[in-house]
DNA sequence: GTCAAGCAGTCTTATATAAGACTATATAAT
DNA sequence: ATTATATAGTCTTATATAAGACTGCTTGAC
């Protein structure tokens, strides 16, 4: 089934890709245990160490989670991961505070040119567009505009009527089987519009940190465009470069 | 010399730390080759695969570089790495453009309270403080204020008289033996001061992206505080979350 | 209920083989 | 004679396999 000599693609990479394919096909769901290293090794007719090396790389990418003595599991992107991995706003002490959220708007709309290009949509596609405000220690601090391709999130309006959970990525995962694995962010300083200013309780023109995020699945398909405007008077965007 | 049973610290981690110690002691300089896996294995009386695992983790941290058939080398933090790893400003097309720099100011000064706390200095320490302006495609776009602890960069003023190279991290490495391995950044939106505005050719009050970076050595010692204020009209800060 | 043994999983280490890169030497062409 | 071109040898990292150690859960004896 798998061999090394055929084209010089290392065995462990072939196996890693084989696992990725099975995972993104939805064969296992988040939290599920996958077969043991030994079982996979037998099934694929390679040694346990080779399976191990393939799995290790997926663990490093946060696709899988290992628990010694238990097994290997599809990573569960729970609230903790969402907060620490995808939420980069900290207070002055450097602590991340879980924000509260209030949805202001939630409609199915024709995609704008920007949404079409950023989300790689077909012209004329529709998106679900959400606007919400987020509170940090009870103060309105972040405005978010979120765009979701309709074809990925079809029953959104039906299942869910603007009563959104705080952490959307959990919703995507649990309700739609879409797991966010990575994201690209662009940050800029902009001036608050009248609209922004009113909602954030500021003067128009106040500098805001704008974060434009495109969230991607394991296979790099863009599934969410999120534009956040953030009052950075008492908070900041924290990034660590390794 | 190294054993596994003594306290359950895996062999490969002991060896990794042993290598880190030798590296940060300055036993090898950037670009130098280190002994082969086989030699190290013999010297430390473990197997080649164990040395390999230790080295692998340092390669992943960009401390070492492997070249098949050649050997393993102390990572050379050349201009390319500095640009792609530590410079996050891109143009609208998402391309990183190498900036030009002009130093405006370069003096030895008493450290401010902020410098003392961010750089973990003793009270009353001195810093070398540099201010410079950076041009992206010939337009003044970024203002930087850089603070360096005097005790790490002693002969700075002497060797170098405000005629700074564009990429400072190369200078730190080559002239002072200080290699930047990681950094913490805090980003905020601020309003341009009169001073900023004049230099960047803007109106005072224009929103600027402020980046406050603390650069660290391999051993997490802070060695540079750099505050950048960036006009994000035609550029943005790019971050990828994996 | 408690505790010990067993089992099923990952984790660590060791060994063998493959593949890439340089060097020295031999050989062929000019 | 000189230069270019193979070629073999050796040193390096890269990959694959196997064996034993460790860990956490379960099950059954008491």
Short mmCIF file of C-alpha atoms (C1' of nucleotides) in Angstrom, two decimals:
data_model
loop_
_atom_site.label_atom_id
_atom_site.label_comp_id
_atom_site.label_asym_id
_atom_site.label_seq_id
_atom_site.Cartn_x
_atom_site.Cartn_y
_atom_site.Cartn_z
CA UNK A 1 0.00 0.00 0.00
CA UNK A 2 2.64 2.52 1.03
CA UNK A 3 6.25 2.26 -0.04
CA UNK A 4 9.21 4.54 0.18
CA UNK A 5 11.04 3.90 -3.07
CA UNK A 6 8.20 5.01 -5.33
CA UNK A 7 9.14 8.57 -6.11
CA UNK A 8 11.12 9.43 -3.05
CA UNK A 9 8.19 10.77 -1.05
CA UNK A 10 8.99 9.64 2.46
CA UNK A 11 6.69 7.07 3.94
CA UNK A 12 5.81 9.14 6.97
CA UNK A 13 4.66 12.01 4.78
CA UNK A 14 2.48 9.74 2.71
CA UNK A 15 0.93 8.49 5.91
CA UNK A 16 0.49 11.96 7.31
CA UNK A 17 -1.39 13.02 4.18
CA UNK A 18 -3.43 9.85 4.27
CA UNK A 19 -4.49 10.73 7.80
CA UNK A 20 -5.24 14.33 6.87
CA UNK A 21 -7.49 13.08 4.07
CA UNK A 22 -9.39 10.79 6.40
CA UNK A 23 -9.75 13.54 8.98
CA UNK A 24 -11.01 16.22 6.63
CA UNK A 25 -13.36 13.70 5.04
CA UNK A 26 -15.00 13.69 8.45
CA UNK A 27 -14.28 10.07 9.23
CA UNK A 28 -13.50 11.06 12.79
CA UNK A 29 -15.05 14.00 14.61
CA UNK A 30 -13.36 16.31 17.11
CA UNK A 31 -12.83 14.47 20.35
CA UNK A 32 -12.90 11.06 18.67
CA UNK A 33 -10.07 8.66 19.30
CA UNK A 34 -8.23 7.41 16.27
CA UNK A 35 -6.77 3.90 15.98
CA UNK A 36 -3.66 3.31 18.02
CA UNK A 37 -0.24 3.75 16.49
CA UNK A 38 0.13 -0.01 16.51
CA UNK A 39 -3.20 -0.60 14.79
CA UNK A 40 -2.46 1.95 12.09
CA UNK A 41 0.98 0.49 11.61
CA UNK A 42 -0.50 -2.94 11.05
CA UNK A 43 -3.26 -1.67 8.80
CA UNK A 44 -0.83 0.29 6.62
CA UNK A 45 1.95 -2.27 6.89
CA UNK A 46 4.61 0.04 8.25
CA UNK A 47 6.25 0.19 11.63
CA UNK A 48 4.86 1.94 14.66
CA UNK A 49 7.67 4.53 14.62
CA UNK A 50 6.73 5.64 11.15
CA UNK A 51 3.10 6.14 12.08
CA UNK A 52 4.35 7.94 15.13
CA UNK A 53 6.37 10.40 13.08
CA UNK A 54 3.36 11.16 10.88
CA UNK A 55 1.15 11.70 13.92
CA UNK A 56 3.77 13.86 15.62
CA UNK A 57 3.62 16.39 12.83
CA UNK A 58 -0.15 16.57 13.07
CA UNK A 59 0.07 17.03 16.82
CA UNK A 60 2.45 19.93 16.25
CA UNK A 61 -0.12 21.46 13.90
CA UNK A 62 -2.80 21.06 16.57
CA UNK A 63 -4.74 18.64 14.41
CA UNK A 64 -4.37 15.75 16.85
CA UNK A 65 -3.83 15.46 20.58
CA UNK A 66 -1.93 12.67 22.29
CA UNK A 67 -2.53 11.40 25.78
CA UNK A 68 -0.01 8.94 27.03
CA UNK A 69 -1.62 5.73 28.17
CA UNK A 70 -4.93 6.76 26.56
CA UNK A 71 -4.60 7.22 22.84
CA UNK A 72 -4.56 9.85 20.10
CA UNK A 73 -7.57 12.07 19.56
CA UNK A 74 -8.87 14.53 17.00
CA UNK A 75 -8.10 17.88 18.55
CA UNK A 76 -10.97 19.43 20.36
CA UNK A 77 -10.93 23.12 19.66
CA UNK A 78 -12.60 24.08 22.83
CA UNK A 79 -12.99 27.48 24.34
CA UNK A 80 -9.53 27.42 25.80
CA UNK A 81 -7.86 26.84 22.48
CA UNK A 82 -10.00 29.44 20.75
CA UNK A 83 -9.11 31.95 23.41
CA UNK A 84 -5.41 31.29 23.56
CA UNK A 85 -4.85 30.52 19.95
CA UNK A 86 -7.11 32.89 18.06
CA UNK A 87 -7.87 35.66 20.50
CA UNK A 88 -4.96 38.03 20.82
CA UNK A 89 -6.35 40.92 22.82
CA UNK A 90 -4.84 41.31 26.28
CA UNK A 91 -5.20 43.85 29.01
CA UNK A 92 -2.38 46.00 30.31
CA UNK A 93 -1.15 43.25 32.58
CA UNK A 94 -0.86 40.95 29.58
CA UNK A 95 -3.81 38.79 30.62
CA UNK A 96 -6.42 37.60 28.19
CA UNK A 97 -9.90 38.28 29.42
CA UNK A 98 -12.82 36.36 27.99
CA UNK A 99 -15.06 38.88 26.25
CA UNK A 100 -18.85 39.00 26.42
CA UNK A 101 -20.63 39.45 23.12
CA UNK A 102 -23.88 40.98 21.94
CA UNK A 103 -25.05 40.47 18.38
CA UNK A 104 -26.40 43.59 16.70
CA UNK A 105 -27.22 42.28 13.28
CA UNK A 106 -27.46 38.95 11.50
CA UNK A 107 -28.68 38.74 7.90
CA UNK A 108 -28.28 36.78 4.72
CA UNK A 109 -26.93 39.20 2.10
CA UNK A 110 -25.39 39.31 -1.32
CA UNK A 111 -21.60 39.16 -0.95
CA UNK A 112 -19.65 42.35 -1.49
CA UNK A 113 -16.71 42.44 -3.85
CA UNK A 114 -14.36 42.26 -0.90
CA UNK A 115 -16.12 39.23 0.57
CA UNK A 116 -16.04 37.51 -2.80
CA UNK A 117 -12.32 38.02 -3.19
CA UNK A 118 -11.31 37.32 0.39
CA UNK A 119 -13.52 34.25 0.76
CA UNK A 120 -12.94 33.02 -2.79
CA UNK A 121 -16.65 32.98 -3.58
CA UNK A 122 -18.37 32.69 -6.92
CA UNK A 123 -19.76 36.03 -8.11
CA UNK A 124 -23.32 36.51 -6.89
CA UNK A 125 -22.86 34.24 -3.86
CA UNK A 126 -24.58 35.05 -0.61
CA UNK A 127 -23.07 35.41 2.81
CA UNK A 128 -24.39 35.45 6.32
CA UNK A 129 -23.28 38.77 7.75
CA UNK A 130 -23.11 39.31 11.47
CA UNK A 131 -22.25 42.39 13.41
CA UNK A 132 -21.60 42.25 17.08
CA UNK A 133 -20.08 44.16 19.91
CA UNK A 134 -17.77 42.65 22.48
CA UNK A 135 -17.24 43.74 26.03
CA UNK A 136 -14.04 43.44 27.99
CA UNK A 137 -14.61 43.75 31.73
CA UNK A 138 -18.07 45.13 30.88
CA UNK A 139 -16.80 47.95 28.67
CA UNK A 140 -17.68 47.98 24.96
CA UNK A 141 -14.29 47.50 23.30
CA UNK A 142 -14.51 45.58 20.04
CA UNK A 143 -16.83 45.80 17.05
CA UNK A 144 -16.87 42.80 14.77
CA UNK A 145 -18.25 42.27 11.31
CA UNK A 146 -18.29 38.60 10.41
CA UNK A 147 -19.04 37.17 6.97
CA UNK A 148 -19.72 33.49 6.39
CA UNK A 149 -20.23 31.86 2.98
CA UNK A 150 -23.83 30.72 2.83
CA UNK A 151 -23.03 27.41 1.21
CA UNK A 152 -20.94 26.31 4.17
CA UNK A 153 -23.33 27.60 6.82
CA UNK A 154 -26.64 26.90 5.23
CA UNK A 155 -29.10 26.42 8.07
CA UNK A 156 -27.55 29.25 9.99
CA UNK A 157 -30.51 31.59 10.15
CA UNK A 158 -32.88 28.72 10.82
CA UNK A 159 -31.07 26.96 13.61
CA UNK A 160 -29.88 30.15 15.06
CA UNK A 161 -31.61 33.45 15.33
CA UNK A 162 -29.05 36.05 16.27
CA UNK A 163 -28.66 34.27 19.59
CA UNK A 164 -25.03 33.52 18.99
CA UNK A 165 -22.66 31.91 21.43
CA UNK A 166 -19.68 33.88 22.53
CA UNK A 167 -17.12 31.65 20.87
CA UNK A 168 -18.21 31.15 17.30
CA UNK A 169 -15.55 28.65 16.35
CA UNK A 170 -17.08 26.13 18.70
CA UNK A 171 -20.41 26.67 16.98
CA UNK A 172 -18.88 26.18 13.55
CA UNK A 173 -17.34 22.96 14.74
CA UNK A 174 -20.30 21.53 16.56
CA UNK A 175 -23.14 22.66 14.32
CA UNK A 176 -21.48 22.71 10.91
CA UNK A 177 -18.55 20.34 11.18
CA UNK A 178 -16.18 23.12 10.19
CA UNK A 179 -13.01 23.36 12.20
CA UNK A 180 -10.84 26.44 11.97
CA UNK A 181 -7.19 25.44 11.90
CA UNK A 182 -5.35 28.60 10.90
CA UNK A 183 -5.92 32.23 10.02
CA UNK A 184 -4.33 35.16 8.27
CA UNK A 185 -4.65 38.54 9.91
CA UNK A 186 -3.94 42.02 8.63
CA UNK A 187 -3.73 44.84 11.17
CA UNK A 188 -4.15 48.52 10.54
CA UNK A 189 -4.84 51.70 12.48
CA UNK A 190 -8.02 53.43 11.37
CA UNK A 191 -10.16 56.29 12.60
CA UNK A 192 -13.45 55.45 14.29
CA UNK A 193 -16.49 56.25 12.15
CA UNK A 194 -19.51 57.96 13.67
CA UNK A 195 -21.17 54.56 13.85
CA UNK A 196 -18.19 52.92 15.55
CA UNK A 197 -17.74 55.82 17.90
CA UNK A 198 -21.34 55.74 19.08
CA UNK A 199 -21.23 52.03 19.82
CA UNK A 200 -17.87 52.10 21.52
CA UNK A 201 -18.66 55.22 23.46
CA UNK A 202 -15.85 57.27 21.89
CA UNK A 203 -15.35 60.36 19.80
CA UNK A 204 -15.45 59.89 16.05
CA UNK A 205 -11.93 59.86 14.67
CA UNK A 206 -10.43 58.08 17.66
CA UNK A 207 -7.73 55.65 16.46
CA UNK A 208 -8.92 52.06 16.41
CA UNK A 209 -6.99 48.88 15.72
CA UNK A 210 -8.57 47.12 12.77
CA UNK A 211 -7.97 43.39 12.46
CA UNK A 212 -9.01 41.71 9.26
CA UNK A 213 -8.93 37.97 9.69
CA UNK A 214 -9.51 35.21 7.18
CA UNK A 215 -10.03 31.90 8.94
CA UNK A 216 -9.08 28.68 7.17
CA UNK A 217 -9.84 24.99 7.47
CA UNK A 218 -7.22 22.27 7.59
CA UNK A 219 -7.22 22.26 3.80
CA UNK A 220 -6.75 26.05 3.65
CA UNK A 221 -10.27 26.77 2.48
CA UNK A 222 -11.33 30.23 3.69
CA UNK A 223 -14.57 29.98 5.67
CA UNK A 224 -14.84 33.20 7.63
CA UNK A 225 -13.96 36.84 7.11
CA UNK A 226 -13.91 38.78 10.33
CA UNK A 227 -13.16 42.46 10.63
CA UNK A 228 -12.66 43.69 14.17
CA UNK A 229 -12.25 47.26 15.26
CA UNK A 230 -10.76 47.52 18.66
CA UNK A 231 -10.35 50.32 21.16
CA UNK A 232 -6.77 49.92 22.36
CA UNK A 233 -6.85 52.43 25.17
CA UNK A 234 -6.79 49.74 27.83
CA UNK A 235 -5.97 46.69 25.76
CA UNK A 236 -3.57 45.65 23.05
CA UNK A 237 -3.02 42.98 20.45
CA UNK A 238 -0.39 40.58 21.66
CA UNK A 239 1.87 38.66 19.36
CA UNK A 240 4.78 36.40 20.17
CA UNK A 241 7.41 35.71 17.53
CA UNK A 242 9.37 32.52 18.00
CA UNK B 1 27.38 11.30 31.66
CA UNK B 2 23.73 11.34 30.61
CA UNK B 3 21.19 8.82 31.77
CA UNK B 4 17.48 8.46 31.47
CA UNK B 5 16.45 6.87 34.73
CA UNK B 6 17.67 9.71 36.93
CA UNK B 7 14.49 11.64 37.48
CA UNK B 8 12.64 10.79 34.32
CA UNK B 9 14.04 13.68 32.29
CA UNK B 10 14.31 12.19 28.83
CA UNK B 11 17.80 11.79 27.47
CA UNK B 12 17.11 13.82 24.35
CA UNK B 13 15.98 16.78 26.42
CA UNK B 14 19.09 16.65 28.56
CA UNK B 15 21.13 16.66 25.41
CA UNK B 16 19.13 19.47 23.88
CA UNK B 17 19.74 21.61 26.95
CA UNK B 18 23.39 20.66 26.95
CA UNK B 19 23.64 21.90 23.39
CA UNK B 20 21.75 25.10 24.19
CA UNK B 21 24.18 25.77 27.01
CA UNK B 22 27.19 25.30 24.74
CA UNK B 23 25.63 27.49 22.09
CA UNK B 24 24.70 30.37 24.33
CA UNK B 25 28.11 30.15 25.98
CA UNK B 26 29.37 31.17 22.56
CA UNK B 27 31.31 28.00 21.91
CA UNK B 28 30.12 28.11 18.32
CA UNK B 29 29.31 31.26 16.39
CA UNK B 30 26.54 31.74 13.83
CA UNK B 31 27.44 29.92 10.65
CA UNK B 32 29.76 27.49 12.43
CA UNK B 33 29.34 23.79 11.93
CA UNK B 34 28.78 21.71 15.03
CA UNK B 35 30.08 18.16 15.46
CA UNK B 36 28.22 15.52 13.48
CA UNK B 37 25.40 13.57 15.06
CA UNK B 38 27.66 10.55 15.15
CA UNK B 39 30.48 12.43 16.87
CA UNK B 40 28.14 13.92 19.47
CA UNK B 41 26.56 10.53 20.03
CA UNK B 42 29.96 9.03 20.70
CA UNK B 43 31.10 11.91 22.87
CA UNK B 44 27.94 11.81 24.98
CA UNK B 45 27.61 8.05 24.86
CA UNK B 46 24.12 7.87 23.44
CA UNK B 47 22.85 6.73 20.10
CA UNK B 48 22.76 8.86 16.99
CA UNK B 49 18.95 8.87 16.91
CA UNK B 50 18.83 10.42 20.35
CA UNK B 51 21.19 13.22 19.40
CA UNK B 52 19.11 13.60 16.27
CA UNK B 53 15.93 14.16 18.26
CA UNK B 54 17.61 16.82 20.37
CA UNK B 55 18.92 18.60 17.30
CA UNK B 56 15.54 18.37 15.56
CA UNK B 57 13.91 20.45 18.25
CA UNK B 58 16.58 23.12 17.94
CA UNK B 59 16.16 23.17 14.19
CA UNK B 60 12.44 23.72 14.69
CA UNK B 61 13.27 26.64 16.97
CA UNK B 62 15.56 28.10 14.29
CA UNK B 63 18.58 27.70 16.50
CA UNK B 64 20.28 25.23 14.19
CA UNK B 65 20.14 24.51 10.48
CA UNK B 66 20.65 21.11 8.92
CA UNK B 67 22.01 20.45 5.46
CA UNK B 68 21.89 16.91 4.28
CA UNK B 69 25.31 15.61 3.37
CA UNK B 70 26.98 18.71 4.86
CA UNK B 71 26.34 18.93 8.53
CA UNK B 72 24.48 20.92 11.17
CA UNK B 73 25.19 24.62 11.58
CA UNK B 74 24.45 27.39 14.05
CA UNK B 75 21.62 29.29 12.40
CA UNK B 76 22.71 32.33 10.52
CA UNK B 77 20.16 35.04 11.11
CA UNK B 78 20.77 36.80 7.89
CA UNK B 79 18.80 39.53 6.29
CA UNK B 80 16.30 37.13 4.84
CA UNK B 81 15.43 35.65 8.20
CA UNK B 82 15.23 39.04 9.84
CA UNK B 83 12.92 40.22 7.13
CA UNK B 84 10.62 37.23 7.05
CA UNK B 85 10.68 36.40 10.68
CA UNK B 86 10.74 39.71 12.48
CA UNK B 87 9.46 42.21 9.95
CA UNK B 88 5.71 41.97 9.59
CA UNK B 89 4.80 44.99 7.49
CA UNK B 90 3.46 44.16 4.04
CA UNK B 91 2.07 46.21 1.21
CA UNK B 92 -1.46 45.84 -0.11
CA UNK B 93 -0.48 42.92 -2.29
CA UNK B 94 0.80 41.11 0.80
CA UNK B 95 4.45 41.47 -0.20
CA UNK B 96 7.15 42.44 2.22
CA UNK B 97 9.28 45.26 0.93
CA UNK B 98 12.72 45.86 2.40
CA UNK B 99 12.65 49.28 4.02
CA UNK B 100 15.37 51.93 3.84
CA UNK B 101 16.33 53.56 7.10
CA UNK B 102 17.69 56.91 8.21
CA UNK B 103 18.86 57.44 11.77
CA UNK B 104 17.72 60.70 13.33
CA UNK B 105 19.17 60.39 16.79
CA UNK B 106 21.56 58.13 18.66
CA UNK B 107 22.56 58.90 22.25
CA UNK B 108 23.55 57.27 25.48
CA UNK B 109 20.90 58.23 28.04
CA UNK B 110 19.64 57.36 31.48
CA UNK B 111 16.97 54.68 31.15
CA UNK B 112 13.38 55.74 31.61
CA UNK B 113 11.09 53.90 33.99
CA UNK B 114 9.53 52.09 31.07
CA UNK B 115 12.88 50.99 29.69
CA UNK B 116 13.94 49.75 33.11
CA UNK B 117 10.85 47.65 33.52
CA UNK B 118 10.61 46.33 29.97
CA UNK B 119 14.32 45.54 29.67
CA UNK B 120 14.69 44.36 33.27
CA UNK B 121 17.43 46.85 34.02
CA UNK B 122 18.87 47.91 37.35
CA UNK B 123 17.63 51.36 38.42
CA UNK B 124 19.94 54.07 37.14
CA UNK B 125 21.17 52.00 34.18
CA UNK B 126 21.92 53.66 30.91
CA UNK B 127 20.61 52.80 27.49
CA UNK B 128 21.60 53.63 23.96
CA UNK B 129 18.57 55.29 22.46
CA UNK B 130 18.11 55.47 18.71
CA UNK B 131 15.43 57.13 16.70
CA UNK B 132 15.11 56.45 13.04
CA UNK B 133 12.72 56.75 10.16
CA UNK B 134 12.05 53.99 7.69
CA UNK B 135 10.98 54.36 4.10
CA UNK B 136 8.85 51.91 2.19
CA UNK B 137 9.13 52.42 -1.56
CA UNK B 138 10.71 55.79 -0.81
CA UNK B 139 7.85 57.06 1.34
CA UNK B 140 8.43 57.78 5.04
CA UNK B 141 6.23 55.20 6.74
CA UNK B 142 7.63 54.03 10.06
CA UNK B 143 9.18 55.84 13.01
CA UNK B 144 11.19 53.72 15.38
CA UNK B 145 12.53 54.37 18.84
CA UNK B 146 15.03 51.72 19.86
CA UNK B 147 16.49 51.27 23.33
CA UNK B 148 19.49 49.04 24.01
CA UNK B 149 20.92 48.27 27.46
CA UNK B 150 24.35 49.87 27.61
CA UNK B 151 25.96 46.91 29.34
CA UNK B 152 25.18 44.61 26.41
CA UNK B 153 26.12 47.10 23.72
CA UNK B 154 29.02 48.87 25.29
CA UNK B 155 31.20 50.10 22.45
CA UNK B 156 28.17 51.09 20.46
CA UNK B 157 28.77 54.83 20.22
CA UNK B 158 32.45 54.28 19.63
CA UNK B 159 32.36 51.68 16.91
CA UNK B 160 29.34 53.19 15.36
CA UNK B 161 28.41 56.80 14.95
CA UNK B 162 24.79 56.91 13.95
CA UNK B 163 25.73 55.25 10.69
CA UNK B 164 23.54 52.26 11.34
CA UNK B 165 22.92 49.41 8.97
CA UNK B 166 19.40 48.82 7.85
CA UNK B 167 19.00 45.50 9.60
CA UNK B 168 20.09 45.97 13.17
CA UNK B 169 19.79 42.35 14.22
CA UNK B 170 22.66 41.47 11.92
CA UNK B 171 24.73 44.16 13.60
CA UNK B 172 23.88 42.87 17.06
CA UNK B 173 24.93 39.41 16.01
CA UNK B 174 28.13 40.31 14.19
CA UNK B 175 29.40 43.13 16.38
CA UNK B 176 28.12 42.15 19.79
CA UNK B 177 27.55 38.41 19.60
CA UNK B 178 23.91 38.88 20.54
CA UNK B 179 21.43 36.85 18.56
CA UNK B 180 17.75 37.66 18.70
CA UNK B 181 15.74 34.48 18.85
CA UNK B 182 12.23 35.59 19.78
CA UNK B 183 10.20 38.67 20.54
CA UNK B 184 7.02 39.81 22.22
CA UNK B 185 5.00 42.46 20.49
CA UNK B 186 2.10 44.60 21.69
CA UNK B 187 0.10 46.45 19.06
CA UNK B 188 -2.11 49.47 19.56
CA UNK B 189 -3.71 52.22 17.53
CA UNK B 190 -2.54 55.67 18.56
CA UNK B 191 -2.88 59.21 17.22
CA UNK B 192 0.15 60.75 15.53
CA UNK B 193 1.82 63.45 17.61
CA UNK B 194 2.91 66.72 16.00
CA UNK B 195 6.43 65.34 15.91
CA UNK B 196 5.37 62.04 14.29
CA UNK B 197 3.10 63.83 11.85
CA UNK B 198 5.84 66.16 10.65
CA UNK B 199 8.27 63.33 10.02
CA UNK B 200 5.74 61.05 8.35
CA UNK B 201 4.23 63.83 6.32
CA UNK B 202 0.77 63.48 7.85
CA UNK B 203 -1.70 65.48 9.86
CA UNK B 204 -1.37 65.32 13.61
CA UNK B 205 -3.97 62.97 15.03
CA UNK B 206 -3.82 60.53 12.11
CA UNK B 207 -4.20 56.97 13.41
CA UNK B 208 -0.90 55.12 13.53
CA UNK B 209 -0.18 51.51 14.35
CA UNK B 210 2.15 51.37 17.34
CA UNK B 211 4.21 48.22 17.76
CA UNK B 212 6.08 47.78 21.01
CA UNK B 213 8.54 44.96 20.68
CA UNK B 214 10.78 43.38 23.27
CA UNK B 215 13.44 41.24 21.59
CA UNK B 216 14.87 38.27 23.46
CA UNK B 217 17.93 36.05 23.27
CA UNK B 218 17.83 32.29 23.25
CA UNK B 219 17.80 32.40 27.03
CA UNK B 220 14.89 34.88 27.08
CA UNK B 221 16.98 37.81 28.20
CA UNK B 222 15.46 41.05 26.89
CA UNK B 223 18.03 42.98 24.88
CA UNK B 224 16.09 45.48 22.82
CA UNK B 225 12.98 47.59 23.24
CA UNK B 226 11.68 48.90 19.96
CA UNK B 227 8.64 51.09 19.57
CA UNK B 228 7.48 51.55 16.00
CA UNK B 229 4.76 53.89 14.81
CA UNK B 230 3.54 52.97 11.41
CA UNK B 231 1.39 54.68 8.84
CA UNK B 232 -0.97 51.92 7.69
CA UNK B 233 -2.57 53.74 4.80
CA UNK B 234 -0.76 51.65 2.22
CA UNK B 235 0.66 48.90 4.39
CA UNK B 236 -0.43 46.61 7.15
CA UNK B 237 0.94 44.32 9.84
CA UNK B 238 0.62 40.74 8.71
CA UNK B 239 0.22 37.87 11.10
CA UNK B 240 -0.41 34.21 10.40
CA UNK B 241 -1.90 32.00 13.09
CA UNK B 242 -1.18 28.32 12.73
"C1'" DG C 1 -14.54 -0.31 49.01
"C1'" DT C 2 -9.42 -1.16 48.20
"C1'" DC C 3 -5.70 -2.57 45.98
"C1'" DA C 4 -2.98 -5.06 42.85
"C1'" DA C 5 -2.36 -7.13 38.41
"C1'" DG C 6 -2.97 -6.78 33.67
"C1'" DC C 7 -3.69 -4.46 29.44
"C1'" DA C 8 -3.58 -1.09 25.90
"C1'" DG C 9 -1.88 2.93 24.69
"C1'" DT C 10 2.07 6.38 23.94
"C1'" DC C 11 7.14 7.57 24.87
"C1'" DT C 12 11.99 6.82 24.60
"C1'" DT C 13 15.99 4.83 22.88
"C1'" DA C 14 18.71 2.04 19.77
"C1'" DT C 15 20.03 0.18 15.32
"C1'" DA C 16 20.12 -0.41 10.40
"C1'" DT C 17 19.75 1.30 5.92
"C1'" DA C 18 19.13 5.02 2.40
"C1'" DA C 19 20.31 9.18 0.22
"C1'" DG C 20 22.94 13.55 -0.44
"C1'" DA C 21 27.51 16.06 -0.71
"C1'" DC C 22 32.19 16.57 -0.88
"C1'" DT C 23 37.12 14.82 -2.03
"C1'" DA C 24 40.60 12.45 -4.21
"C1'" DT C 25 41.88 9.77 -7.86
"C1'" DA C 26 41.79 7.80 -12.21
"C1'" DT C 27 40.67 8.30 -17.01
"C1'" DA C 28 39.57 10.38 -21.38
"C1'" DA C 29 39.63 14.31 -24.52
"C1'" DT C 30 41.92 18.22 -26.23
"C1'" DA D 1 50.79 18.55 -20.64
"C1'" DT D 2 46.37 20.20 -19.39
"C1'" DT D 3 41.79 20.15 -18.68
"C1'" DA D 4 37.45 18.13 -18.19
"C1'" DT D 5 34.82 14.14 -16.70
"C1'" DA D 6 33.74 10.28 -14.42
"C1'" DT D 7 34.00 7.28 -10.30
"C1'" DA D 8 34.77 5.38 -5.85
"C1'" DG D 9 35.12 6.33 -1.10
"C1'" DT D 10 33.76 8.60 2.95
"C1'" DC D 11 31.25 11.62 5.84
"C1'" DT D 12 27.01 13.66 6.60
"C1'" DT D 13 21.93 13.82 7.51
"C1'" DA D 14 17.33 11.31 6.55
"C1'" DT D 15 14.24 7.53 7.09
"C1'" DA D 16 12.49 3.12 8.88
"C1'" DT D 17 12.09 -0.46 12.20
"C1'" DA D 18 12.20 -2.72 16.58
"C1'" DA D 19 12.35 -3.21 21.56
"C1'" DG D 20 11.64 -1.88 26.07
"C1'" DA D 21 9.83 1.75 29.48
"C1'" DC D 22 6.28 4.45 31.17
"C1'" DT D 23 1.26 5.78 32.07
"C1'" DG D 24 -3.52 5.52 32.87
"C1'" DC D 25 -7.42 2.83 32.93
"C1'" DT D 26 -10.01 -1.47 33.96
"C1'" DT D 27 -11.01 -5.55 36.15
"C1'" DG D 28 -11.14 -8.88 39.57
"C1'" DA D 29 -9.72 -10.79 44.10
"C1'" DC D 30 -10.27 -9.87 48.72
#
